[in-house]
Coordinates of C-alpha atoms in Angstrom, one line a residue:
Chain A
X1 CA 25.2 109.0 40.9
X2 CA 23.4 112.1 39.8
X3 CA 20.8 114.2 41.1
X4 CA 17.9 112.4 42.3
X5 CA 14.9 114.6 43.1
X6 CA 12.7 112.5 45.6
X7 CA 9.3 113.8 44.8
X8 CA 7.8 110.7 46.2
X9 CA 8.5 109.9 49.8
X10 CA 7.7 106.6 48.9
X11 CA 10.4 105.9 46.2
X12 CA 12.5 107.8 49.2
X13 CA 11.8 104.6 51.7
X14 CA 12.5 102.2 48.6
X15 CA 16.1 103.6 47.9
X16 CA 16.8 103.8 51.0
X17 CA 16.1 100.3 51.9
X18 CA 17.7 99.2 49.0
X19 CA 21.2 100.9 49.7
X20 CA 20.7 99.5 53.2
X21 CA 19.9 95.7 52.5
X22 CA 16.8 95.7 54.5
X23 CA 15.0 92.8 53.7
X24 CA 11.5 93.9 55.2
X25 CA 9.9 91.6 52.2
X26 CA 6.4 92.3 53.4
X27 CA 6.9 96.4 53.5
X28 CA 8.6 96.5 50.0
X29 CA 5.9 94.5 48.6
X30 CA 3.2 97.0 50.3
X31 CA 4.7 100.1 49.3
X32 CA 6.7 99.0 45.4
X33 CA 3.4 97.2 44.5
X34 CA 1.0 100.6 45.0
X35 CA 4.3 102.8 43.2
X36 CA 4.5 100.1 40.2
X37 CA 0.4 100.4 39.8
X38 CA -0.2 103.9 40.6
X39 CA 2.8 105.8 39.8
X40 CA 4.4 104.2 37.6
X41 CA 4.7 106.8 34.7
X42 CA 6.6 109.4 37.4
X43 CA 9.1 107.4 38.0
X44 CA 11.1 107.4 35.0
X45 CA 14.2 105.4 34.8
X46 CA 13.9 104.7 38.7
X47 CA 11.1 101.9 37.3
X48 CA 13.5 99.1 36.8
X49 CA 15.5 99.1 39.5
X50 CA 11.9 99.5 41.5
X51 CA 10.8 96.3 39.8
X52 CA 13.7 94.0 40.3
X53 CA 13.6 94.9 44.2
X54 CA 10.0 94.3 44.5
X55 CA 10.1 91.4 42.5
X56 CA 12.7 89.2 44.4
X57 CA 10.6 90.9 48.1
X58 CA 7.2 89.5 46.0
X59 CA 9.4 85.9 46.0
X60 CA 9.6 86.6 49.7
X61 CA 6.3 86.5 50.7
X62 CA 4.9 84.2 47.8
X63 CA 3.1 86.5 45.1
X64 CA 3.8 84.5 42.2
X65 CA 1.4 86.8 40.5
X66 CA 3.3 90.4 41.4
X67 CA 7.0 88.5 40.7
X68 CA 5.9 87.0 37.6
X69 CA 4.7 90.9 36.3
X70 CA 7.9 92.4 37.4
X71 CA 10.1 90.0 35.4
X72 CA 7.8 90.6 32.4
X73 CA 7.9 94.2 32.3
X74 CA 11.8 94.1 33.0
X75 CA 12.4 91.2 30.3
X76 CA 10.6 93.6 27.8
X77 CA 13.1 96.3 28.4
X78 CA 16.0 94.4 29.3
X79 CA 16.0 91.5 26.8
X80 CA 19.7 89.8 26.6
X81 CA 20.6 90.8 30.0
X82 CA 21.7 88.1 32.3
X83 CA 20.6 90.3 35.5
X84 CA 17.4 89.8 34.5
X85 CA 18.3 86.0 33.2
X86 CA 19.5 85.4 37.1
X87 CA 16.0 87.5 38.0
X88 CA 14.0 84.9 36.1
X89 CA 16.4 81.6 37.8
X90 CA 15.0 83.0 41.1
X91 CA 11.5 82.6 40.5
X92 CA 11.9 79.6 39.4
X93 CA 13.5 78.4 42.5
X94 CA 10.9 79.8 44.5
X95 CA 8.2 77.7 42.4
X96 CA 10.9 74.9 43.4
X97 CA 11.7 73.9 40.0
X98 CA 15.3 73.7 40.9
X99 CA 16.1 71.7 37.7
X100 CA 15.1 74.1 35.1
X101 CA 16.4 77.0 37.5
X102 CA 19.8 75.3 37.2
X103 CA 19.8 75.3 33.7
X104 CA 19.0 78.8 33.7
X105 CA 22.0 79.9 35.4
X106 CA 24.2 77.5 33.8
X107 CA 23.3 79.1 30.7
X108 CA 24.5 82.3 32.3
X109 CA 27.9 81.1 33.3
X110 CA 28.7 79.5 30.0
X111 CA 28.5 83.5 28.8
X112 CA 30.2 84.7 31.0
X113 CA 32.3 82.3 33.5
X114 CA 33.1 85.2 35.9
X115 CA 29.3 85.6 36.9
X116 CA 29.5 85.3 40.4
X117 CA 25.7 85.6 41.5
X118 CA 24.7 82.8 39.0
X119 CA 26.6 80.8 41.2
X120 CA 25.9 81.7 44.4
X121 CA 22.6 80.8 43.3
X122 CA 23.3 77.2 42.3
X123 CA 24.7 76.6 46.0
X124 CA 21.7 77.9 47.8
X125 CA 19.5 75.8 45.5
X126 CA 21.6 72.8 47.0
X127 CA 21.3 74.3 50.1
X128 CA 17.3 74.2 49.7
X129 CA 17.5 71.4 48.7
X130 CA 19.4 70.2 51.9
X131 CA 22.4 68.8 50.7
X132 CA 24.0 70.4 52.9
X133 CA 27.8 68.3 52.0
X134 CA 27.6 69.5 48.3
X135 CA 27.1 72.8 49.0
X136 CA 29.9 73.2 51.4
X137 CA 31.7 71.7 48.9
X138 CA 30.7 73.3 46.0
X139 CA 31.4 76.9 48.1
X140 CA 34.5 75.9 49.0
X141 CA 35.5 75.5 44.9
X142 CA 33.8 78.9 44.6
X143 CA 35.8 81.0 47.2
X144 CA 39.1 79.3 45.8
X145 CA 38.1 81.5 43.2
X146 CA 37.0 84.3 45.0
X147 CA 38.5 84.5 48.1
X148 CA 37.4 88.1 48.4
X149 CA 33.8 87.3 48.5
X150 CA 32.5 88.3 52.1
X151 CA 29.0 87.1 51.9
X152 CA 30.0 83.6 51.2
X153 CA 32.6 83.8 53.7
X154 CA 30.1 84.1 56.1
X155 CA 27.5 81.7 54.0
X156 CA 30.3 78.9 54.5
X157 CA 31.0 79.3 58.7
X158 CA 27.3 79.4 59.0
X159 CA 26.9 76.1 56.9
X160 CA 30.3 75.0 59.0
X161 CA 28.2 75.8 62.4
X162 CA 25.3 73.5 61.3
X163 CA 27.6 70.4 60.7
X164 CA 29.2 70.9 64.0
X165 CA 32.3 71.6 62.2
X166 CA 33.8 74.3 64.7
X167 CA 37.5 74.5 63.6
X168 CA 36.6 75.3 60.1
X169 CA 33.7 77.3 60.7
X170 CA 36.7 79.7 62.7
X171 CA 38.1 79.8 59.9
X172 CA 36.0 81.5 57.9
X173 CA 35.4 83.9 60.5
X174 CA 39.0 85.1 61.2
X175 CA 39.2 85.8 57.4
X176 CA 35.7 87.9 58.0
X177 CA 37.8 89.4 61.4
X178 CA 40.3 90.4 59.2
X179 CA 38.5 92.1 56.6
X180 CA 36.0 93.6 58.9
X181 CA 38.3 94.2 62.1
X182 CA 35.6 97.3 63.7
X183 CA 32.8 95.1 63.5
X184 CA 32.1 93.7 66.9
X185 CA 29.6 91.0 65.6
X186 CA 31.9 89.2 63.4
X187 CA 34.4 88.8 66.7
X188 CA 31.2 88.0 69.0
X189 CA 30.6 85.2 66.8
X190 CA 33.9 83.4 66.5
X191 CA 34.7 83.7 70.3
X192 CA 31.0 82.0 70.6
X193 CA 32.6 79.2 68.1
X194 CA 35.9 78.9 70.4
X195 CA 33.9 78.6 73.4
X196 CA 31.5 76.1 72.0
X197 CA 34.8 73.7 70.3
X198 CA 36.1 73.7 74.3
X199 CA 39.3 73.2 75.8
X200 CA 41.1 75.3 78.0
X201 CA 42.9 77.1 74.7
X202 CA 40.0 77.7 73.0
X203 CA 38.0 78.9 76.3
X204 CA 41.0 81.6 76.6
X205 CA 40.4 82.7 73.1
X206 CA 36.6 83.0 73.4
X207 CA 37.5 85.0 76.4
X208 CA 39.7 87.1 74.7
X209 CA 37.6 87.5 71.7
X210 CA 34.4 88.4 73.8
X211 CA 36.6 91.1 75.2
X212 CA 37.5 92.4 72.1
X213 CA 34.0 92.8 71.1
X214 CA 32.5 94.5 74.5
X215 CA 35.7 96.9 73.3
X216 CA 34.5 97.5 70.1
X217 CA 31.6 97.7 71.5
X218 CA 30.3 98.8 74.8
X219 CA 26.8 97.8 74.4
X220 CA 27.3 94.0 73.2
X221 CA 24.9 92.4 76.3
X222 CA 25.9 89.1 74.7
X223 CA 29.2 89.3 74.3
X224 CA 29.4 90.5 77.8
X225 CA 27.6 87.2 79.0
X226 CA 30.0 85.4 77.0
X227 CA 32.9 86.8 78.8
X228 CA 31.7 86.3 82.1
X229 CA 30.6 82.8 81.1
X230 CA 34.2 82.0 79.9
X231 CA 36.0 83.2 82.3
X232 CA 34.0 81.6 85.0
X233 CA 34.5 78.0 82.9
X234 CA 38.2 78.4 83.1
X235 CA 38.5 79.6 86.9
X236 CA 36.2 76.2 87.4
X237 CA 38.4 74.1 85.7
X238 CA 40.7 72.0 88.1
X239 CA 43.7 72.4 85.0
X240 CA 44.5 75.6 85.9
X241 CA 47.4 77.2 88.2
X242 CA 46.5 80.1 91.0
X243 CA 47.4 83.0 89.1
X244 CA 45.2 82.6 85.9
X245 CA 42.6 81.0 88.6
X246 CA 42.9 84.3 90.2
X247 CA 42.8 86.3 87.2
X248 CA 39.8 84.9 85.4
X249 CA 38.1 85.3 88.9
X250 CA 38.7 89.1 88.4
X251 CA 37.1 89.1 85.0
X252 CA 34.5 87.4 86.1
X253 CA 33.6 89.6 88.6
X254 CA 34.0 92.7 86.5
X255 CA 31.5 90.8 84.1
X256 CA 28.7 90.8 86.7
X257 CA 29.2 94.1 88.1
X258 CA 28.9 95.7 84.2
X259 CA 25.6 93.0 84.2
X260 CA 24.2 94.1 87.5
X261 CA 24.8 98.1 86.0
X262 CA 23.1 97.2 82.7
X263 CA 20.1 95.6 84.2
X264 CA 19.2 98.8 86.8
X265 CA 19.7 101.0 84.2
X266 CA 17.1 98.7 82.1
X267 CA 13.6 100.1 83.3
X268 CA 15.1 102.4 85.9
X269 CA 13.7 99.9 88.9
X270 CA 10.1 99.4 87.5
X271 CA 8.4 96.8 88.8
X272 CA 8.8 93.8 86.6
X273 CA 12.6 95.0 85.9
X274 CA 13.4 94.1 90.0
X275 CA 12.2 90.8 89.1
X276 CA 14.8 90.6 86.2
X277 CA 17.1 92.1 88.5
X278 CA 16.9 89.6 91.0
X279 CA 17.2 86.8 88.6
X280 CA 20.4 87.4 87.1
X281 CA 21.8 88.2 90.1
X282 CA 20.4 84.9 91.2
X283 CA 22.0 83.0 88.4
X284 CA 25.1 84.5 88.9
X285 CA 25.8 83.9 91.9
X286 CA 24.5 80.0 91.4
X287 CA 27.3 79.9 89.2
X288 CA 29.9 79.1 92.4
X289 CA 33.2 79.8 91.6
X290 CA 35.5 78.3 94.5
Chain B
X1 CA 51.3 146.9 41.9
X2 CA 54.8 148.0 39.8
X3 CA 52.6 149.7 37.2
X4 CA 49.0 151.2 37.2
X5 CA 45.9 148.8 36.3
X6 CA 45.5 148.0 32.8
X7 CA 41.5 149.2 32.2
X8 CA 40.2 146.6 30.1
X9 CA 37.0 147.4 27.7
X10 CA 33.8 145.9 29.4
X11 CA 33.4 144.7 25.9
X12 CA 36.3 141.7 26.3
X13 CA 34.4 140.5 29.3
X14 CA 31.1 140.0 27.6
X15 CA 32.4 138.8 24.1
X16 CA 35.8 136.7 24.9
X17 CA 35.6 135.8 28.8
X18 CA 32.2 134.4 28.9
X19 CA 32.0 132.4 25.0
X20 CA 35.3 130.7 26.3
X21 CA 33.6 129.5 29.1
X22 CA 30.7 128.5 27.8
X23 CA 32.3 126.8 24.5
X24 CA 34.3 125.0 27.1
X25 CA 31.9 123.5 29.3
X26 CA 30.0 122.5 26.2
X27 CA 32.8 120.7 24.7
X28 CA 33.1 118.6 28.0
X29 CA 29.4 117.4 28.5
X30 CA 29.6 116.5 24.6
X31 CA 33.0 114.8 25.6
X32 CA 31.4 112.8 28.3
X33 CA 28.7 111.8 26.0
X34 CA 30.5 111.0 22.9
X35 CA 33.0 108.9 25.3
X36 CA 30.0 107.0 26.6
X37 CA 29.1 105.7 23.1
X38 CA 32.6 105.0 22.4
X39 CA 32.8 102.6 25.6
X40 CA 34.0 99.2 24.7
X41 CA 33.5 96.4 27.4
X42 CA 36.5 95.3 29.0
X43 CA 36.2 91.8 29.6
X44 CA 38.3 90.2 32.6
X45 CA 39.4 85.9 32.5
X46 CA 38.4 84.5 35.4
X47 CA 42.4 84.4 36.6
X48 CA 42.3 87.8 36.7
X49 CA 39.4 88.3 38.9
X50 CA 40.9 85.3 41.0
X51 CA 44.5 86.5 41.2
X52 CA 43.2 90.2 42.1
X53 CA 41.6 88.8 45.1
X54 CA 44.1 86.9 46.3
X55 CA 46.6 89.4 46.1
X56 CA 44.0 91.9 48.2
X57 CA 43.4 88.9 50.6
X58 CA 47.5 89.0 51.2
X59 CA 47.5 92.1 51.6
X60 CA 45.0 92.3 54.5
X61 CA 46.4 89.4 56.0
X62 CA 49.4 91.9 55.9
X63 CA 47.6 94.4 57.7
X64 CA 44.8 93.4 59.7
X65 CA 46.9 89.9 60.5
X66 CA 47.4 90.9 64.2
X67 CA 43.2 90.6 64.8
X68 CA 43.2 87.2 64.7
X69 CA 45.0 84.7 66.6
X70 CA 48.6 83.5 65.9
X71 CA 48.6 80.2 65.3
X72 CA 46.1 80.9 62.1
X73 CA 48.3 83.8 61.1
X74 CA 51.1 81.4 60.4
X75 CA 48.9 78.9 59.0
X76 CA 47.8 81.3 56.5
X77 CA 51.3 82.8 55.8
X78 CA 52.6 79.3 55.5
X79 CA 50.0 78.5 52.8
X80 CA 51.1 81.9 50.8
X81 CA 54.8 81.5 51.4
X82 CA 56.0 78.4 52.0
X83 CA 59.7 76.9 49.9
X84 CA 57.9 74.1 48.4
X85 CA 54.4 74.5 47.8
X86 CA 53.2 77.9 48.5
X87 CA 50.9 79.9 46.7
X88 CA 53.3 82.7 45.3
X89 CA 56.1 80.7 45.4
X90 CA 54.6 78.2 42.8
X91 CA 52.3 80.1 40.7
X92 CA 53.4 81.5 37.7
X93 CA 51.2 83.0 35.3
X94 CA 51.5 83.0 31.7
X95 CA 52.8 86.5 31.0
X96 CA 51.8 88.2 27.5
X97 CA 53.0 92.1 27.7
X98 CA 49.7 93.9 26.2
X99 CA 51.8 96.0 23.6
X100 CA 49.9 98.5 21.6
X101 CA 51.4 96.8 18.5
X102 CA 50.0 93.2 19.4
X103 CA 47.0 93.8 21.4
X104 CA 44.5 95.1 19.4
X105 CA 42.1 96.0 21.4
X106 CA 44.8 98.4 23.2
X107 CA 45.3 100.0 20.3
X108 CA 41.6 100.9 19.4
X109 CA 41.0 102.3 23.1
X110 CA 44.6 104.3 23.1
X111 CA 43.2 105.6 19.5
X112 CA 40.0 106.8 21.2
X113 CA 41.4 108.1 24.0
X114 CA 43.3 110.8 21.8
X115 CA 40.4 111.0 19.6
X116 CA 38.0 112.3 22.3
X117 CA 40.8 113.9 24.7
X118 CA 43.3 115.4 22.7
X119 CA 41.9 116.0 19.1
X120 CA 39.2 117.9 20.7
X121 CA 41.7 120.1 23.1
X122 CA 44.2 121.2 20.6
X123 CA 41.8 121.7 17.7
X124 CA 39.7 124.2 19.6
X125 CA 42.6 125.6 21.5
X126 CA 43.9 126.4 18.1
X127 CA 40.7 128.1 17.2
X128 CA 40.7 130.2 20.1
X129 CA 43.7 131.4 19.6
X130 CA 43.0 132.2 16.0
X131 CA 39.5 134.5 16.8
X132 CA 40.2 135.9 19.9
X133 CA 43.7 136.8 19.1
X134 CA 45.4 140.6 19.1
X135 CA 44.1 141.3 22.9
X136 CA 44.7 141.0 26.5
X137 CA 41.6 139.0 28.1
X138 CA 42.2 138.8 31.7
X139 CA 44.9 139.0 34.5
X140 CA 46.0 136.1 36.7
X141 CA 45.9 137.3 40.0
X142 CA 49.4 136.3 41.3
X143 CA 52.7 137.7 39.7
X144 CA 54.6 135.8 36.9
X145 CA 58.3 135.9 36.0
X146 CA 58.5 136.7 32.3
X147 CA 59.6 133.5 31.2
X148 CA 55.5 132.8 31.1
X149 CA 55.2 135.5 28.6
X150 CA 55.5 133.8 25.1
X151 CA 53.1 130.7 26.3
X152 CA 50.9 132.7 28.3
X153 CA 50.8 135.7 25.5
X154 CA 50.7 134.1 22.1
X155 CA 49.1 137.0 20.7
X156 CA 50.5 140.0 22.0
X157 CA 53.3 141.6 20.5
X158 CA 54.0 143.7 23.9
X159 CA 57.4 143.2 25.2
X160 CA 56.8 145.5 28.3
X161 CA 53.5 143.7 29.3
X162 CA 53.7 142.3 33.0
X163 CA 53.1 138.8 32.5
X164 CA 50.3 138.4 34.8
X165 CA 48.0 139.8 31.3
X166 CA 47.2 136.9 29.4
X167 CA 46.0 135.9 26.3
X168 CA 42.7 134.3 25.5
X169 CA 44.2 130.8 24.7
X170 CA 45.2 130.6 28.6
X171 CA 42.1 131.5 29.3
X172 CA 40.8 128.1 27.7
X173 CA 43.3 126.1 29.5
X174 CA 42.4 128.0 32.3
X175 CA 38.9 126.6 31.9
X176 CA 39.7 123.1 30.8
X177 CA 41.0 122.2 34.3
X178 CA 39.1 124.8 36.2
X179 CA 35.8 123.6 35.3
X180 CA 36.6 119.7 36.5
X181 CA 34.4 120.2 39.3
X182 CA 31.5 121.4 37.3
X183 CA 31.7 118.4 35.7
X184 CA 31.4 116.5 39.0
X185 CA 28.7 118.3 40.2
X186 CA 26.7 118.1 36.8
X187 CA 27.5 114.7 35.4
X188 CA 28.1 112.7 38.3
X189 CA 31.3 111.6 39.9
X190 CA 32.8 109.2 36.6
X191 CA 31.9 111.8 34.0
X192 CA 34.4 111.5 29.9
X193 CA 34.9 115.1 30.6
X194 CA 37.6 115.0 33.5
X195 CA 40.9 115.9 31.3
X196 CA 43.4 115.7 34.0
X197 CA 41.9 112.3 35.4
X198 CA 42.7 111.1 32.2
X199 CA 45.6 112.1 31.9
X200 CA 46.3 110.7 35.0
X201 CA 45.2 107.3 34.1
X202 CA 47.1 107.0 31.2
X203 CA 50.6 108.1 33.7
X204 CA 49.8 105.4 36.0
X205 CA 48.4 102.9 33.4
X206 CA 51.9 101.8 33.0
X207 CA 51.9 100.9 36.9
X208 CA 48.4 98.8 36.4
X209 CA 49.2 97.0 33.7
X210 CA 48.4 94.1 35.5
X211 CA 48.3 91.2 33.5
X212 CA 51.9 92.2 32.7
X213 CA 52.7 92.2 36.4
X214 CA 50.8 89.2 37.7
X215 CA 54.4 87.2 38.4
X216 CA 55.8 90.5 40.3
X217 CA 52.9 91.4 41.6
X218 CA 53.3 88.1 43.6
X219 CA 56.5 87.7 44.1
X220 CA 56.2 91.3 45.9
X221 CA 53.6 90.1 48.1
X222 CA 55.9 87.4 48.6
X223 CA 58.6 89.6 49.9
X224 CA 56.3 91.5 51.5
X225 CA 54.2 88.6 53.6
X226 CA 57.7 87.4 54.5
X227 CA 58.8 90.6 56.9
X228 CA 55.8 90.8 58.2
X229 CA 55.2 89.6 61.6
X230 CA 52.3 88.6 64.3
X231 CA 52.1 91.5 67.0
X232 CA 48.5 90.0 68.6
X233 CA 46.5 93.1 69.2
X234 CA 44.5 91.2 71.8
X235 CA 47.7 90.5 74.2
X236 CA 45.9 92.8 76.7
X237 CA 42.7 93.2 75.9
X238 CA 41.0 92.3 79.5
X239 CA 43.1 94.8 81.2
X240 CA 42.7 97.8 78.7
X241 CA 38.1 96.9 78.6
X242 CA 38.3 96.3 82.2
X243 CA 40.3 99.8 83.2
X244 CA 37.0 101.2 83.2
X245 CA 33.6 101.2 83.4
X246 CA 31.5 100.3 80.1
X247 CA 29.8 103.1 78.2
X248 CA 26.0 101.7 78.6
X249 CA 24.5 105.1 77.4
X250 CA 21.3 105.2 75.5
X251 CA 21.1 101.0 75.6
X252 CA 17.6 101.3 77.1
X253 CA 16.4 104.4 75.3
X254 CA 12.7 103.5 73.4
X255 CA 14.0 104.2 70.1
X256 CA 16.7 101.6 69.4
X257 CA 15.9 98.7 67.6
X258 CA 16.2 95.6 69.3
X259 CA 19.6 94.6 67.3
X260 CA 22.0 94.7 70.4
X261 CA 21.6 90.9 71.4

């Protein structure tokens, strides 16, 4: 890190969506395209790290022509480097020519095996491809490796979630819980998981886990909908003794008072918000719980 | 004070305080640079990069094991610790000590190390006490006992002298250390020129030595996984979110994104 003088409010926005992850493709394109024509001998240095984020924004929304000048003007300066060799896979997995966009990155691990965004880039060319089996698969072999890899962690219980495979997909988000224990979204998430799989266990867990996130987070509207909803299942359920019947009646109750709160405050009673008003408290009471 | 102010010539300051300083801070940013082209790659085996992980993924499990629910706790400590198959009971890697003598490239990086660290410090320490020798420079501002006198007055032959007056060779050392932050604030946060950083690396290099210590690096996670045990941190979650009201302020303001669902 050194000093970076922002003379341009421009490369400003740029940097600052790049440290955050944005991926507003669209804006990127807008703003990196006019910097890259206009400005480009101001910039300096800052150039190529300009160019490699508006390239893979360009692959975004489909300007061949913008990518394909980006990776030239970084392969002239940059001409071994397998950044820019993992750059050039991309676009061609974008044109779809999955093929020669494997061979690119094979190329990449035989220099240097420990590469891991070569091949996170083979799995989500089988997940384009929808082979959905091979990727889990192949992601599975790749986090035995490295288990510390949080992005395909989460790549894995998403892929889980689509094949319906709940337990394991819970998996993959207690190791994310664990790793990431303030973030409410990650615990959101897995109680949504446990609460889809069923069964009174798991329906006490999602419960639980909904909890956990309104704690780490007050505002979570859908975590608190998730708490009332699981509580409510498991005071329904004819399995259960008086006391936890009783108990999860008391959640549930506390659930719709916070909801009932939420919603005044939303809009401060305007005129379409008494509407919204009414219906939830409509569709909470529909929900009997004897 | 025991004994009146020394009055020292206005001359010292401008001809011996300030060329130490600068020839100091010059040295470093050359330091930095020189150690930049002298960086070899280090290359790590894929085992290295794994075993790293897994030992961080332990130790998290170790930590932040009580955020999840029991049953998977066990399931994970069983996989890393269980008599018969468990993952630091059976793995053993290959263990080659990385001695100077054997490793070559150790013994190229130890060699520039000194090169660009020490050479530098002691030859122009040497210097500096050969041209500005003969006179006091400057005072430290806290007392000394006179033990400090023959390292802090190589070239005065005084034997009264309080030993707060030092030479101008402890005036450089002074500077070596004192002007670490500089070197932050100019060079960015990694700079060549941090002396004592190195030095302290090459302290505690003995303690990372990992590929030495893969086998008791595991077999103290081992130990370690083994003692530890599940206290749930959810046991009473409803009753400590539903002891009062939730916080809802600023949900509905115009500004926020529409990220909270």
């Amino acid at each position: 890190m050194s000093f970076l003088y922002c003379l341009n409010p421009e490369k400003h926005k740029l940097r600052k969506w790049r440290e955050d992850n944005h991926r507003n493709s669209e804006q990127i394109v807008d703003v990196g395209e006019e910097l890259i024509n206009e400005h480009a001998s101001k910039l300096g240095d800052d150039i190529w790290i300009i160019y490699e984020q508006v390239m893979i924004a360009a692959l975004d929304c489909s300007r061949d022509d913008l990518a394909w000048t980006c990776l030239q003007e970084l392969k002239r300066q940059f001409p071994g480097s397998q950044r820019v060799k993992r750059l050039a896979g991309m676009r061609l997995e974008a044109l779809e020519k999955y093929e020669d966009a494997n061979k690119q990155y094979d190329s990449i691990l035989q220099d240097d095996p420990t590469n891991t965004a070569a091949r996170k880039r083979k799995i989500s060319i089988l997940k384009a491809q929808g082979k959905s089996a091979e990727a889990i698969r192949e992601l599975n072999e790749y986090l035995e490796q490295f288990v510390g890899d949080q992005e395909a962690w989460h790549e894995l219980s998403e892929l889980y979630i689509n094949e319906h495979d709940y337990g394991k997909a819970a998996f993959c988000l207690e190791e994310l819980m664990m790793t990431n224990p303030h973030n409410h979204l990650y615990c959101e998430q897995y109680a949504e998981v446990k609460y889809t799989q069923g069964g009174l266990e798991n329906l006490e867990l999602s419960r639980k886990y909904f909890a956990q996130a309104l704690k780490l987070n007050n505002r979570n509207m859908r975590a608190l909908f998730g708490l009332y909803m699981s509580a409510s299942h498991i005071a329904a359920s004819p399995k259960v003794n008086a006391t936890v019947k009783k108990a999860n009646v008391k959640y549930a109750t506390w659930a719709t008072n916070q909801i009932n709160r939420a919603y005044q405050l939303a809009g401060r009673g305007t005129k379409e918000n008494k509407c919204s008003v009414k219906a939830v408290e409509e569709m909470l009471e529909s929900i009997t719980m004897s | 004070m025991a004994e009146p102010e020394l009055l020292l010539d206005s001359n010292i300051r401008l001809w011996v305080v300030l060329p130490i300083v600068f020839i100091t801070f010059l040295v470093g940013v050359i330091r930095h640079y020189v150690s930049i082209l002298l960086q070899s790659d280090k290359k790590l085996t894929l085992e290295q990069v794994s075993d790293s992980q897994v030992l961080i993924r332990s130790r998290i499990l170790r930590e932040n094991g009580k955020y999840i629910p029991k049953q998977s706790f066990l399931m994970r400590k069983f996989y890393f610790n269980n008599q018969e198959d468990g993952f630091f009971k059976n793995t053993k890697r290959k263990v080659v000590p990385p001695s100077p003598m054997t490793d070559p490239s150790m013994l190229t990086d130890m060699m520039k190390g000194n090169v660009t660290n020490v050479l530098p410090m002691i030859l122009i320490g040497g210097w500096i006490n050969w041209t500005f020798s003969g006179f006091v420079t400057t005072k430290v501002p806290f007392p000394l006992t006179l033990r400090f006198k023959p390292m802090l007055q190589q070239g005065i032959e005084l034997l009264s002298l309080d030993a707060s007056w030092v030479s101008s060779a402890s005036w450089y050392f002074l500077n070596v250390f004192g002007l670490r932050s500089m070197y932050s604030l100019i060079l960015g946060q990694d700079n060549g020129a941090d002396q004592s950083r190195i030095m302290q690396e090459q302290m505690s290099g003995a303690a990372m030595a990992m590929p030495a210590d893969t086998n008791k690096a595991f077999k103290a996670e081992w130990e370690a996984l083994e003692l530890t045990d599940h206290q749930w941190a959810l046991e009473n979650i409803e009753e400590e979110l539903m002891s009062r009201e939730l916080d809802l302020d600023g949900m509905f303001s115009k500004e926020l994104p529409m990220g909270i669902f």
